[in-house]
Structures are given as C-alpha cells and as structure tokens.
Short mmCIF file of C-alpha atoms and ligand atoms in Angstrom, two decimals:
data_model
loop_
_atom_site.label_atom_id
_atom_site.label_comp_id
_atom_site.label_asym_id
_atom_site.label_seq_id
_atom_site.Cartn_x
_atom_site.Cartn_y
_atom_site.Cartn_z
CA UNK L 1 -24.09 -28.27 -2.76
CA UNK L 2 -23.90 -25.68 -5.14
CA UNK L 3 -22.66 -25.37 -8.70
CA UNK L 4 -21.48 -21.83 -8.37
CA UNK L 5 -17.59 -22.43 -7.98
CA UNK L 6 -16.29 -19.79 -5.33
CA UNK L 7 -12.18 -20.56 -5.46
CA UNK L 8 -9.88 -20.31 -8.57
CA UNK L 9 -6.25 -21.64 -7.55
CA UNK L 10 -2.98 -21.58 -9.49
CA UNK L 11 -0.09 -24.43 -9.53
CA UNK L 12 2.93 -22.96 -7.51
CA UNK L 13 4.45 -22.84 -11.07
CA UNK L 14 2.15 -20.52 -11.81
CA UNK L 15 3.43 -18.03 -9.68
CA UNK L 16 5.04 -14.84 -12.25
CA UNK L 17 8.20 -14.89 -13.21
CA UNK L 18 8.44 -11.29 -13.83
CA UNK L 19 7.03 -8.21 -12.47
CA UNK L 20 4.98 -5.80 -14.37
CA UNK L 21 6.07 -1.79 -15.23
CA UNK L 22 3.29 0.28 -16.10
CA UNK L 23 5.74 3.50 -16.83
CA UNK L 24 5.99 2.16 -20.64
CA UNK L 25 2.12 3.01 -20.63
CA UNK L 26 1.69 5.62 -18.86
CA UNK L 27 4.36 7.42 -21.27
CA UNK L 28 2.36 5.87 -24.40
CA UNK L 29 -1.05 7.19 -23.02
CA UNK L 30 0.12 10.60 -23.28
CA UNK L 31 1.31 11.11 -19.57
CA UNK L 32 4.39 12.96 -18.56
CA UNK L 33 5.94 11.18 -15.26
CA UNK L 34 7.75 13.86 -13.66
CA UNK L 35 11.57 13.79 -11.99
CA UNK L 36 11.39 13.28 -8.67
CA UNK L 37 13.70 16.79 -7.04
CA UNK L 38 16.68 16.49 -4.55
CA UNK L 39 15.43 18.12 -1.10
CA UNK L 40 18.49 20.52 -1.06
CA UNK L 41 19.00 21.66 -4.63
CA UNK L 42 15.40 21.02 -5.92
CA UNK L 43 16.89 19.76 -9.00
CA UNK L 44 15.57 16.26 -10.55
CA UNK L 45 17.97 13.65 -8.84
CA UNK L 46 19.68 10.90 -10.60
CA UNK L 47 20.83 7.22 -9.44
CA UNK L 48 23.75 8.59 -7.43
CA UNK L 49 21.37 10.63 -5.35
CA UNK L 50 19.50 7.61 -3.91
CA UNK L 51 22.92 5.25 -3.40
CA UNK L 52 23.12 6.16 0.58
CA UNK L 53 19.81 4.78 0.99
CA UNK L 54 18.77 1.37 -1.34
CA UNK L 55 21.12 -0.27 -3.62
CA UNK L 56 21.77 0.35 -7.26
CA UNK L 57 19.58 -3.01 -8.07
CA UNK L 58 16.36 -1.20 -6.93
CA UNK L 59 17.39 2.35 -7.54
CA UNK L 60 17.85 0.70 -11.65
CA UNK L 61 14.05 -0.69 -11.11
CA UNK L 62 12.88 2.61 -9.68
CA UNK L 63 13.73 4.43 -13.39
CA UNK L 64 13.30 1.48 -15.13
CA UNK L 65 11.59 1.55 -18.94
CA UNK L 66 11.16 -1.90 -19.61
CA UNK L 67 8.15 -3.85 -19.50
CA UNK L 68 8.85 -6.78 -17.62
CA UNK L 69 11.15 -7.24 -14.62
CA UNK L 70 12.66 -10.66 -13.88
CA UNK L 71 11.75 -11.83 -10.33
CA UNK L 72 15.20 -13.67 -9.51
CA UNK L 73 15.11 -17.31 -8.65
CA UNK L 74 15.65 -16.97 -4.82
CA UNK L 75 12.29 -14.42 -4.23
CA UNK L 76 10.14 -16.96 -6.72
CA UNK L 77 11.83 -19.33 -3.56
CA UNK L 78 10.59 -17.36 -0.67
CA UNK L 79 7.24 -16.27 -2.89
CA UNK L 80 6.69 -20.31 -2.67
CA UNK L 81 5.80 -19.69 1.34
CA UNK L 82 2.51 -18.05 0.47
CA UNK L 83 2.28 -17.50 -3.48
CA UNK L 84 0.00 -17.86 -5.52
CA UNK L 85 -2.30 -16.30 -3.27
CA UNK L 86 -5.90 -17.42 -3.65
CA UNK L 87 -8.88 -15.63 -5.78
CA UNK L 88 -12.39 -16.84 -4.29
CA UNK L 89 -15.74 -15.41 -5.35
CA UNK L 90 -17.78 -13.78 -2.45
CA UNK L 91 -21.11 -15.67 -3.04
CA UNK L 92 -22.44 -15.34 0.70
CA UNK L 93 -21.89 -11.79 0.71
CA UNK L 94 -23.66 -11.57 -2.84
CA UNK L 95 -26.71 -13.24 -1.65
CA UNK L 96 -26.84 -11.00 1.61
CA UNK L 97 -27.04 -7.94 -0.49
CA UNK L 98 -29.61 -9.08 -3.04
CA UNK L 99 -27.03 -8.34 -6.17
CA UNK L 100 -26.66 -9.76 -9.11
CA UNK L 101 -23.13 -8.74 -9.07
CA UNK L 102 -20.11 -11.33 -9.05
CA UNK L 103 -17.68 -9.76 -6.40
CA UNK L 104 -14.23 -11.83 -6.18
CA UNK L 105 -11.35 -11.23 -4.06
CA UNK L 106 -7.57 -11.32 -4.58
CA UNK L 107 -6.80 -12.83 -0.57
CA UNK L 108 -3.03 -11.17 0.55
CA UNK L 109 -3.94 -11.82 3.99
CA UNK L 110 -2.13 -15.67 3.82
CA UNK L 111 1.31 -14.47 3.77
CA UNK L 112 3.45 -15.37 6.57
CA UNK L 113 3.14 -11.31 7.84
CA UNK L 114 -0.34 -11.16 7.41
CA UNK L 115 -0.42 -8.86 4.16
CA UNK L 116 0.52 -8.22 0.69
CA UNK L 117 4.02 -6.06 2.35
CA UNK L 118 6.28 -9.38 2.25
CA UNK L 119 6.01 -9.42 -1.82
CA UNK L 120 8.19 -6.54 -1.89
CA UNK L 121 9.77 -7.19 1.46
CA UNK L 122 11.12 -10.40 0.39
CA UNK L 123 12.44 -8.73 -2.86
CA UNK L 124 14.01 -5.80 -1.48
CA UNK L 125 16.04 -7.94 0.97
CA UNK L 126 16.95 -10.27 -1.59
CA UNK L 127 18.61 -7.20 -3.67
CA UNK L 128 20.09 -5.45 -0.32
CA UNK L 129 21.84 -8.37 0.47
CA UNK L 130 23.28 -9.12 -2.91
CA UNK L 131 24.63 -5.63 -2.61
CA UNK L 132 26.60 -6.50 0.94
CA UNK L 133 24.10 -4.33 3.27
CA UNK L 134 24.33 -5.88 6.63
CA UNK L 135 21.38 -4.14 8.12
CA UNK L 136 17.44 -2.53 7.12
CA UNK L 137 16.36 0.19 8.98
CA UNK L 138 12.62 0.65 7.99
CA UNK L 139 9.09 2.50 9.49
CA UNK L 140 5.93 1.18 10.24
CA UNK L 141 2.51 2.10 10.19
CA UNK L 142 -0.03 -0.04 10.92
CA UNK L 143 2.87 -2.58 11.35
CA UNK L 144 2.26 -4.26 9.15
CA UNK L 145 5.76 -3.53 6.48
CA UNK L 146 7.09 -3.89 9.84
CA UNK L 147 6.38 -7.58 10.31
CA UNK L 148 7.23 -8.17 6.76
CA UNK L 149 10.74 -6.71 6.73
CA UNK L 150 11.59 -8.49 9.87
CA UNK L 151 10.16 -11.66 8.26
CA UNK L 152 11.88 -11.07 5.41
CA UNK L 153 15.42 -9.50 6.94
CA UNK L 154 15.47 -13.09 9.28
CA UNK L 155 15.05 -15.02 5.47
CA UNK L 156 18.46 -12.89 3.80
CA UNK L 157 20.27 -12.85 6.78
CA UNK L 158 19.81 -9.05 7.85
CA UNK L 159 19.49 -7.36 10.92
CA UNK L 160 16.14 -4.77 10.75
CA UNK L 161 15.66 -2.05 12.76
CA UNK L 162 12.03 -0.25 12.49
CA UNK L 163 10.47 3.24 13.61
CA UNK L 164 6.93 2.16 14.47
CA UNK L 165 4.54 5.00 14.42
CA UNK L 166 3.77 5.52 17.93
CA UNK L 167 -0.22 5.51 17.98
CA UNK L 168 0.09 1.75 16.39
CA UNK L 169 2.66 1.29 18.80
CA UNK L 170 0.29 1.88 21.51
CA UNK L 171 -2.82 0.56 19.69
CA UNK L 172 -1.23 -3.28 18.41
CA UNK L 173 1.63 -4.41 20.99
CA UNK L 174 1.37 -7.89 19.51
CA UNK L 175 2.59 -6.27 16.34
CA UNK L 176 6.21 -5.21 18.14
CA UNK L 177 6.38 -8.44 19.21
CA UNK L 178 5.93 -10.44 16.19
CA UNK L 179 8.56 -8.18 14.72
CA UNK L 180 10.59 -8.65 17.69
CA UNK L 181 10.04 -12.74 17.41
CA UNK L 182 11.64 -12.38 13.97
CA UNK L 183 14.89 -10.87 15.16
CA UNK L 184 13.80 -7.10 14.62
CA UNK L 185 14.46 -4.08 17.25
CA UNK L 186 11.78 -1.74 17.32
CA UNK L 187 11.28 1.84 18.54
CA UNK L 188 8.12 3.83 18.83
CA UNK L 189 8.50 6.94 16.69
CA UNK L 190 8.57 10.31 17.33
CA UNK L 191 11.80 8.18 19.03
CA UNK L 192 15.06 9.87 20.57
CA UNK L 193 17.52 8.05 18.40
CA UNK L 194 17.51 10.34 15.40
CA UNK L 195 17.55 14.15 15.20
CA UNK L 196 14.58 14.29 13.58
CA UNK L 197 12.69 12.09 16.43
CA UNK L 198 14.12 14.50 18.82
CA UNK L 199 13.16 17.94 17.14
CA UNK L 200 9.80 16.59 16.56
CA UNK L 201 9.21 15.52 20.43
CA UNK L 202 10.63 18.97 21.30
CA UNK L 203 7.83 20.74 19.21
CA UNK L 204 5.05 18.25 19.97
CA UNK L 205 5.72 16.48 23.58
CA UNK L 206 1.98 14.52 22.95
CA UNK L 207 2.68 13.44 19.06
CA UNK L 208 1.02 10.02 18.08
CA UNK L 209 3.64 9.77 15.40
CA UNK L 210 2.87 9.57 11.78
CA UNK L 211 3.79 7.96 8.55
CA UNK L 212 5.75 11.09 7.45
CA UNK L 213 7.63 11.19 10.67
CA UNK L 214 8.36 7.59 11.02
CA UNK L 215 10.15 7.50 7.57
CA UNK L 216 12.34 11.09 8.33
CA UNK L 217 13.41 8.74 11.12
CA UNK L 218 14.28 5.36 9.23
CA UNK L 219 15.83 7.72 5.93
CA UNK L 220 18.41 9.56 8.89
CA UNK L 221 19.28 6.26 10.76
CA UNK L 222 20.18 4.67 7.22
CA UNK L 223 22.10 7.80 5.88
CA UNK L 224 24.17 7.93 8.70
CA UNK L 225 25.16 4.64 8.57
CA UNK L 226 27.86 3.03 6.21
CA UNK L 227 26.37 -0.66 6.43
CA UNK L 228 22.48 0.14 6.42
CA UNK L 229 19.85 0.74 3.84
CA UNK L 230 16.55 2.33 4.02
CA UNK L 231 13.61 0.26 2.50
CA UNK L 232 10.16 1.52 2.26
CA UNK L 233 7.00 -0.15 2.02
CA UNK L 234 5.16 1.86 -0.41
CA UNK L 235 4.64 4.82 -2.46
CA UNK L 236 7.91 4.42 -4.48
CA UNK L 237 7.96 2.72 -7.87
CA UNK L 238 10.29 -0.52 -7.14
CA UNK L 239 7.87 -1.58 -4.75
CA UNK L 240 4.58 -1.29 -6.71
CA UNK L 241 6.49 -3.01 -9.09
CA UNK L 242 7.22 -5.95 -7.32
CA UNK L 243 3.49 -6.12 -5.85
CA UNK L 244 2.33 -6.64 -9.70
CA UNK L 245 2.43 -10.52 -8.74
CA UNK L 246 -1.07 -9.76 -6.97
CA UNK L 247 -2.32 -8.53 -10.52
CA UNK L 248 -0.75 -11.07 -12.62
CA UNK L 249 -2.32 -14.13 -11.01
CA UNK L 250 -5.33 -12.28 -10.76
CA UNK L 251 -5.33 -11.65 -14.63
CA UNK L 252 -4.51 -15.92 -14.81
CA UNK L 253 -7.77 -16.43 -11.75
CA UNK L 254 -10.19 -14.44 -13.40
CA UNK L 255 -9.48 -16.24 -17.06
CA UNK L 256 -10.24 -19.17 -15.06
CA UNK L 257 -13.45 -17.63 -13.85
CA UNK L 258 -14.59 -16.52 -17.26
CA UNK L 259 -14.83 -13.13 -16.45
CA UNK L 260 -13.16 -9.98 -16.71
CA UNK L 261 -13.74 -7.27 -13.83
CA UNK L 262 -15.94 -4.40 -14.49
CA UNK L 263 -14.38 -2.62 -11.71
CA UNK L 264 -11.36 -2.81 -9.83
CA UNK L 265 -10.93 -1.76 -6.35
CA UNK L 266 -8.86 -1.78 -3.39
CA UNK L 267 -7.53 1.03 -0.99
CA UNK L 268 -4.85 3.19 -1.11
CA UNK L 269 -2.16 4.28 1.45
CA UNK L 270 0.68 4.57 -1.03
CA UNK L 271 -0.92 2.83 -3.84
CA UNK L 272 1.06 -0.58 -3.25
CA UNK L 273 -1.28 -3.20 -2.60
CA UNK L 274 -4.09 -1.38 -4.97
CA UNK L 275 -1.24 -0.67 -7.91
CA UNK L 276 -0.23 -4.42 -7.33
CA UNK L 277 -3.85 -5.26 -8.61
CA UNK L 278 -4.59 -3.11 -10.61
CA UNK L 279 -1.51 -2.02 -12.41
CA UNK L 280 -1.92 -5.16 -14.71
CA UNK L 281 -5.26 -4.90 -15.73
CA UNK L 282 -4.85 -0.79 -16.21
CA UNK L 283 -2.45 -1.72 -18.99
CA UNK L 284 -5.36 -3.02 -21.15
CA UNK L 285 -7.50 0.29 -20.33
CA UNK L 286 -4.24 2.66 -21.39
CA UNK L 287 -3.87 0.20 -24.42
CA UNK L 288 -7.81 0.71 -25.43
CA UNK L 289 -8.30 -2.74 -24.95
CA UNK L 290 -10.93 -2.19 -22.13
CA UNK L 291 -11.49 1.38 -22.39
CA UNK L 292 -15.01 0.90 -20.27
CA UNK L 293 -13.00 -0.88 -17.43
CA UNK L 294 -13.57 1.06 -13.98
CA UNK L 295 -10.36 1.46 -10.80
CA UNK L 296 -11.65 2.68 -7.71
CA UNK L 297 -9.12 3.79 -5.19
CA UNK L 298 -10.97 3.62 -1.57
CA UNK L 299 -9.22 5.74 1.67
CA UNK L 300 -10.18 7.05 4.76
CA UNK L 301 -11.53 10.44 5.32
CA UNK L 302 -9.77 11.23 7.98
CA UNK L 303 -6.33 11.53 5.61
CA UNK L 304 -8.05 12.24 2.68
CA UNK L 305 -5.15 12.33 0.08
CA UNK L 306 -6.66 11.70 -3.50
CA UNK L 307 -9.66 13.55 -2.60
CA UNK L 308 -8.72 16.04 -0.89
CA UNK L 309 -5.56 16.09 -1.40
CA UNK L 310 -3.75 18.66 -4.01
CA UNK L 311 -1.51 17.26 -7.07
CA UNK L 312 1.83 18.96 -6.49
CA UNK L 313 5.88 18.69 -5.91
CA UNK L 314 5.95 17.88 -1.80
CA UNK L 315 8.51 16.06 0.72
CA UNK L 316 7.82 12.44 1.07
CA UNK L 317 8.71 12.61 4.94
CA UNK L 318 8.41 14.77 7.78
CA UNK L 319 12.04 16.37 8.23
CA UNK L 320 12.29 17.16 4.48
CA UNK L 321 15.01 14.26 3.92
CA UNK L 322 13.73 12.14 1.05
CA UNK L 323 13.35 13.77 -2.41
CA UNK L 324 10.54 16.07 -3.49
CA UNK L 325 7.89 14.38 -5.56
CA UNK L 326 4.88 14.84 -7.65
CA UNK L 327 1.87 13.49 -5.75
CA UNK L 328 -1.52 14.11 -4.25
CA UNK L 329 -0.59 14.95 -1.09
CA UNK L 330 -2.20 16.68 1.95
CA UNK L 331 1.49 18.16 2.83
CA UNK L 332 4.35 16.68 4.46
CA UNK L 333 3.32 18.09 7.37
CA UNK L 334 0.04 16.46 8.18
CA UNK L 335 -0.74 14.08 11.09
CA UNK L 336 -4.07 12.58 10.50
CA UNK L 337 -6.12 11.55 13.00
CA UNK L 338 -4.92 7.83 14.88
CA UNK L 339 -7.69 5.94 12.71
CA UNK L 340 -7.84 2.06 13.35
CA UNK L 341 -6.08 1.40 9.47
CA UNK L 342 -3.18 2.87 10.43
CA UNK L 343 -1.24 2.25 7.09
CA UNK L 344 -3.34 4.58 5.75
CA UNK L 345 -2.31 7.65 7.52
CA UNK L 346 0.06 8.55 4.97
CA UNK L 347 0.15 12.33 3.36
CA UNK L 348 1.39 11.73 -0.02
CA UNK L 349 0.47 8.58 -2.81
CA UNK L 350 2.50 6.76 -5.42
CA UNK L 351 3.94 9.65 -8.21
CA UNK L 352 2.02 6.84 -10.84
CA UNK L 353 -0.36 6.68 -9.18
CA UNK L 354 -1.59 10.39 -8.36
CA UNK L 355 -0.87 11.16 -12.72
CA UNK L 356 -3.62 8.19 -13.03
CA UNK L 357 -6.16 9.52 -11.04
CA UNK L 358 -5.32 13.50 -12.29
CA UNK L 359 -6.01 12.22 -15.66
CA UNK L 360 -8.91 10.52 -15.01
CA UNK L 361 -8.04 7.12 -15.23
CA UNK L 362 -9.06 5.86 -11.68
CA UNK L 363 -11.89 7.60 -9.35
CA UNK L 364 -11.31 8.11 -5.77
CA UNK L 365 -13.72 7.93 -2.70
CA UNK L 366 -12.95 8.06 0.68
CA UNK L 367 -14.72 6.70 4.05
CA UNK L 368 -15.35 7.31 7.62
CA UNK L 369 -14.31 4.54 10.07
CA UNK L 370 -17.51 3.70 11.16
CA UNK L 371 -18.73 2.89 7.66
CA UNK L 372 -15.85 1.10 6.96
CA UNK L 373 -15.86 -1.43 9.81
CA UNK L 374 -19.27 -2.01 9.38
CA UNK L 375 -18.71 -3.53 5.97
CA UNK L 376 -15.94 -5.19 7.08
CA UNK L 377 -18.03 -6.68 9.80
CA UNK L 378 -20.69 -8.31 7.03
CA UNK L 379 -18.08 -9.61 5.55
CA UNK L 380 -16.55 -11.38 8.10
CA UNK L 381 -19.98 -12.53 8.85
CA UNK L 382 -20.61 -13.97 5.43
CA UNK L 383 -17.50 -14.77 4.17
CA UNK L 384 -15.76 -15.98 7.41
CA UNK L 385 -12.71 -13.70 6.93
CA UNK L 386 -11.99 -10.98 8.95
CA UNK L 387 -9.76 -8.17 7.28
CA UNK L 388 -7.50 -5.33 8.34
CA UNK L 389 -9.08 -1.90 9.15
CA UNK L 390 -7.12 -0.72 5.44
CA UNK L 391 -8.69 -3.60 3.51
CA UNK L 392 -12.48 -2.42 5.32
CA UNK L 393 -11.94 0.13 2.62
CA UNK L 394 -11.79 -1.96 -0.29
CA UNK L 395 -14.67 -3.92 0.77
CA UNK L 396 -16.71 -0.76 1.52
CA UNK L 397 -15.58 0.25 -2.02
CA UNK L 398 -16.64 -3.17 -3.44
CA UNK L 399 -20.07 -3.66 -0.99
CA UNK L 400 -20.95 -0.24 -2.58
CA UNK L 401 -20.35 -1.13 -6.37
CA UNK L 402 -22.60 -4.08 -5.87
CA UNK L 403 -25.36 -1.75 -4.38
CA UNK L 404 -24.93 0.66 -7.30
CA UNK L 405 -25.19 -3.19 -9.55
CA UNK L 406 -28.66 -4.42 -7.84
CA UNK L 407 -30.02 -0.91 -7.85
CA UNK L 408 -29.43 -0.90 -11.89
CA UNK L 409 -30.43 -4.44 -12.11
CA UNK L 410 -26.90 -5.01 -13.60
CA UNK L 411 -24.81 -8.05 -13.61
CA UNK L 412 -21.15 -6.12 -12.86
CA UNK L 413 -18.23 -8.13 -11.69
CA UNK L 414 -16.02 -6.48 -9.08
CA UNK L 415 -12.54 -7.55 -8.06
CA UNK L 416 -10.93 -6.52 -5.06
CA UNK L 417 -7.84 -6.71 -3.20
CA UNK L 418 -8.28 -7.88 0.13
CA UNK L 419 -4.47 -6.98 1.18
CA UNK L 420 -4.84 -8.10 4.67
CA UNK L 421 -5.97 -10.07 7.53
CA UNK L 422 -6.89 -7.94 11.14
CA UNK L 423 -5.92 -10.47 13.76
CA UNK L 424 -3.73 -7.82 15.22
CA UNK L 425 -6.68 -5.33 14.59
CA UNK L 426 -9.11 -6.92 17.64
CA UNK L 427 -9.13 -3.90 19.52
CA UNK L 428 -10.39 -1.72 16.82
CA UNK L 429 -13.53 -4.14 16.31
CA UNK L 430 -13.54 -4.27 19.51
CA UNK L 431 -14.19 -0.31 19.50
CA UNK L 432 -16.19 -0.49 17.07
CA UNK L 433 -18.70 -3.11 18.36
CA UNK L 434 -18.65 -1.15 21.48
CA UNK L 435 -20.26 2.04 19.50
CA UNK L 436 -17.38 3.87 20.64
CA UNK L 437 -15.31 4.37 16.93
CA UNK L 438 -14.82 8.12 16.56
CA UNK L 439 -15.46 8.98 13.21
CA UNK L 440 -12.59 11.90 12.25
CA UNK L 441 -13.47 14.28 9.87
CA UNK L 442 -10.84 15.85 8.17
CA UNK L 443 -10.25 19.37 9.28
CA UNK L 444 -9.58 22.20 6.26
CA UNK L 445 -8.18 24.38 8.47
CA UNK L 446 -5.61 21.78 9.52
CA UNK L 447 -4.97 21.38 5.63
CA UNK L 448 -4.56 24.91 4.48
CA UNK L 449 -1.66 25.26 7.31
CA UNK L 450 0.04 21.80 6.09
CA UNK L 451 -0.35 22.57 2.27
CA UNK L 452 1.13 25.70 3.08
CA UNK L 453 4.52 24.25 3.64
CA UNK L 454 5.03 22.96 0.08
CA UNK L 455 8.22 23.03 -1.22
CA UNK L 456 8.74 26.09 -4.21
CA UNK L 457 9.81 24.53 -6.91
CA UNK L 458 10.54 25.37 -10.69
CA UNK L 459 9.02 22.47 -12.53
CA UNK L 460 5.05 23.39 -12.86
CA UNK L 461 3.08 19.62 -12.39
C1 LIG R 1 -2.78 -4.20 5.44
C2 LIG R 1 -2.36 -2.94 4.76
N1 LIG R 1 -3.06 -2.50 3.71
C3 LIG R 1 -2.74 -1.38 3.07
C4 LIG R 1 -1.67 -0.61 3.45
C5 LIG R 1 -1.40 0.65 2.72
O1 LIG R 1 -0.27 0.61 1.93
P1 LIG R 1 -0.35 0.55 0.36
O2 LIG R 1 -1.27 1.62 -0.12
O3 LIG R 1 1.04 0.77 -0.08
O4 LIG R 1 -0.85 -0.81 0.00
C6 LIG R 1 -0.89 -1.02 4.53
C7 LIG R 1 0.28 -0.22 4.91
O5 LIG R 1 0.89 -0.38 5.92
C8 LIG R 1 -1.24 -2.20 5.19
O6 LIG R 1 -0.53 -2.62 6.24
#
C-alpha cells in the first residue's frame, strides 16, 4: 500500500457558511467593473430593472459589495445531500505521465444532478421561493442546469419549466428525462412557445439551438408571466457567487494536503464552475499574497470566447432581451458548432471574469474535441472517473501543465475542477472511440458577421 495519501475529506460541518465576493478585490486591484446597460435605453440598469425576472434577494447579491455572503440555513440543508465535495490527488494519472507534478481534483460530479449547477440551483430556489414565485422557467445546455433546477425546483416546492438547446436535446434524451423524473416540463429550443423561438425557426428552419437562443426563450416565458422567474445557470454574478463553496473547501483540502496550487484550472462556459474554484484562491493573488500563483481558463475551440473572443458591451441572449454587458464575447449572435460539451457553447463569459483575464490575471487556452476526449479518456483509465465532455477541458488544461512540469523537471502542483460526471455523455465517447469526433474549427468569417451585430453603446470598456 502506499504512503502517498490521495483523498482529503471535510466533516459535513465543514461545509461554508458563507459565500465568497471577489468584486471587493477586483475594485481594490485597480479594476473598474462596468454597469451592466438596459437593452432598450442602453443606460446602466438598476435593481428595478431586473425585478420581472429574479427576486430582489439575488438581484441585492448580484450588486453586492460585501465580502462574505451568508448561505441561509435551509441551502447549508440541501448542500448536506452532496457537500463537502471530495478533493483526491490524481496519483495514477501522475505516474502515467512520468511528472513530478502533484495534480488534485476538486470532484463536483457527486451531486445529486451530476455537476457543480445544483450549488447555485439549490440557492436560487431557496430565495425564489421565499419571495412567493410559484414557478422557474430556465435553459439548458448540455442539460446539465437543467437537471439541477428541476432537482432543486422538486426540493422548494416549484414547478420548472426549461428550454433545452435542441442539439443536446437530440444528442442526451436521458437528460429530458431525468429532468422530467423530477417534475420538470421540457421543450427543445428554437421551441414555438415564445416569440423569440418562433422568429428564430422562421429564419433558420434547421437551427440546432444555442445557449444564446435558449435563454431569449426562458427570459420571454418569465417576463410574461406574473408568477414566474427566470434563473440562469451561469455567467451572472449571484451565481458565481454561490459556486465559491467549491473554492472554499478547496482552500480547507489543500491546507490539509500541505500544499498550495501552483496553478489553477478548470473550463469555462460562463465562468461558474471555474470562478467557484478559483475565485477564492484569486483573492490572495489580487491581495499580493501569491502574486506567482497561475489560473488557467480551458474552452473549446469551436466557441472560442476568451481567445478569440473580443472584450466589449454585447446582449447576453439571442433576441436582445437581457441587459447589455461587458464581456468577451464572440457576439450574441453566434451558434457554435454542436460540440459534445455542450455547456460550453455559450457566446459571452462572466463580466468578472472577462476584466480578469483582460488584465492579465488568468490565461486562456482553448481545445479541439478530439484532444479533449482523449485526455479525458486517460483519465478515466487511470483514475476510474469518467467526466463530462466540459470538464475534458480542465483535465486537458491540467494533463498539459504537468507535461510543461516533467519537461522542466519541476515539482508544480495543479488543482482542478472536475465540475462533472459524463454518464449522460456515452454517446460522445462513443464517437469518439469510433474515430468519428469532428473536430470544428472556428470559422472567422462566421465571427466578423456575429461581432458585427454589437450593440453601440456610449460607455467605452
Ligand atoms: C458539466 C458542466 N461544466 C461546465 C459548464 C459550463 O458552465 P460554467 O462555465 O458556468 O461552469 C456546464 C454548463 O452547462 C456544465 O454542465
């Protein structure tokens, strides 16, 4: 047996008590977060602007200043199903690549949905609830915030309805049903219950949906309804708040460890699951407390965003509903390609997270599908776990670092996030296996028309 300890597990009264706000640093590091802009006016927006779709609870997070945000008693309840999550060290997959490197993972996939989505799932139903909403109406990608919000819409008592993006809806029809087993209805989207399904059918008869679309759809349905909310999955800054909890027992895990991550990396749709991690430990870089610490954002190249991507004021969604914000974004218009990690086909990222990587404070790098699956593969192989096509990233991301480490003879510690299992995914390994993954490359001329549409706006980013 060996002496190298591989898991580091907290009590369930270590789970936090309180998410984490990294605006307070941002502002002290000498970045300027800018207003998100009202679609119709192109003004900045206030609370009142955001009332029709998520209640003043999360809308007060969104713009909050303070450090620290209480988790309320009844989330730390339904946290209890699956939190802490564990940290393990990846020693098989060390010794298969010859590196002296410590790689650990942060392991999301244990949650009753299959992700990290139910930490801020579980939250924002908590808070729609205490505010008298009787129902969620909600996209999916991958389906993956799908599953969670019908998980956690069945724990508060709310009825969910949820615009899944129609190439996963094709591609995963086990997902619609485990959504479906939890109470939710669910409607492949381009659908024909909103107007902005409709116009978007009309234009493009063969659309495969996307991310952009899905949540033009979800914003309408909840805006023209008295009794429903909108809740989102990522991007916005209430819900990388409440995935801190990922970072914060990871901070607690790798005390226990002894060791302090060189790098941190994990991959980036919105930036939820990798702000979650990272957010935390980013802190002590902004603070110069580790100024040499490393974040490495990892995404697909077929919707490059933070690489390819430009930093400006765009529409979050399709139809030009939701506000304007500043982001990397490919424009609101752009469908990527239907790659396998589906909830990464997203045009935009997290406002905090796009002013972190413009300033230099995380690195990007983005990956085909074939390379990604393939490191997913060896790590299933070594470390028995088999992750979602959007996690492959972060262990291509952390595979790659530990490369880098054996090729400089240098003992680096990585952390990732592994955000989620792929038991719903079989089809794309399946594809892959087969040799018959397409890898999409992103097209420029496809860009140029999309970032063509961006909004004109008075406030230079
Ligand atoms: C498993 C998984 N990972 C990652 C993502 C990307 O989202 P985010 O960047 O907000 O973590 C998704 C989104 O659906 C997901 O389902």
């Amino acid at each position: 047996m060996s002496d190298v300890r591989t898991r580091f597990d907290l009590q369930p009264d270590q789970i936090p008590t309180a998410w984490f706000n990294i605006m307070p640093d941002i502002v002290k590091a000498g970045m300027e977060p800018l207003p998100p802009l009202s679609p119709q006016t192109k003004e900045p927006i206030g609370p009142d602007d955001l009332a029709p779709l998520f209640p003043m609870s999360l809308i007060g997070q969104e713009v909050s200043t303070d450090e620290w945000v209480d988790v309320p008693g009844e989330v730390i309840d339904a946290y209890r199903a699956w939190r802490p999550s564990p940290l393990s060290r990846a020693t098989r997959l060390e010794q298969s690549l010859q590196t002296p490197a410590h790689i650990y993972y942060k392991y999301e996939g244990g949650s009753p949905a299959g992700s990290h989505k139910p930490n801020t799932a579980v939250a924002q139903a908590y808070f729609n609830k205490e505010a008298g909403i009787r129902r969620i109406a909600t996209e999916t990608g991958a389906g993956q915030w799908g599953s969670a919000m019908a998980l956690a819409c069945q724990m508060f008592g709310l009825e969910c309805d949820v615009y899944m993006v129609k190439a996963s809806y094709d591609q995963k029809p086990y997902r619609r049903v485990f959504m479906e087993t939890f109470g939710a209805g669910v409607v492949a989207s381009p659908s024909d219950k909103t107007n902005s399904g409709r116009a978007i059918r009309e234009a493009h008869p063969d659309s495969t949906g996307s991310l952009g679309i899905a949540i033009s759809e979800a914003v309408e349905d909840a805006a023209t309804h008295e009794d429903t909310n909108y809740a989102l999955g990522s991007v916005l800054g209430h819900v990388l708040l409440h995935q801190t909890v990922i970072g914060l027992e990871a901070q607690q895990q790798m005390a226990m460890a002894g060791e302090q991550p060189d790098v941190v990396v994990g991959c980036v749709g919105g930036g939820s699951n990798y702000a979650g991690i990272s957010y935390p430990f980013m802190a002590g870089k902004l603070r110069g407390e580790t100024p040499d610490m490393r974040f490495l954002a990892t995404e697909p190249a077929a919707c490059p965003t933070l690489t390819k991507g430009r930093f400006a004021y765009d529409y979050g969604d399709t139809s030009r509903l939701g506000p304007i914000v500043p982001m990397y974004t490919l424009g609101h218009d752009f469908v990527p390609a239907p790659v396998h990690a589906g909830g990464l086909r997203y045009h935009g990222d997290s406002p905090s997270l796009s002013l972190l990587v413009k300033h230099g404070h995380m690195d990007a790098v983005a990956y085909t599908q074939n390379e990604i699956f393939e490191a997913g593969l060896l790590f299933a192989k070594t470390q028995g776990v088999l992750p979602a096509p959007e996690a492959n990233h972060a262990v291509k991301g952390a595979i790659d670092e530990a490369i880098a480490a054996r090729e400089a003879g240098e003992e680096r510690v990585i952390l990732f996030n592994l955000c989620g299992h792929g038991h719903f995914d079989m089809q794309a390994y399946d594809d892959y296996l087969a040799g018959s993954l397409p890898d999409f490359e992103f097209d420029a001329a496809d860009e140029e028309a999309a970032l063509a549409n961006l909004p004109e706006v008075s406030i230079p980013v």
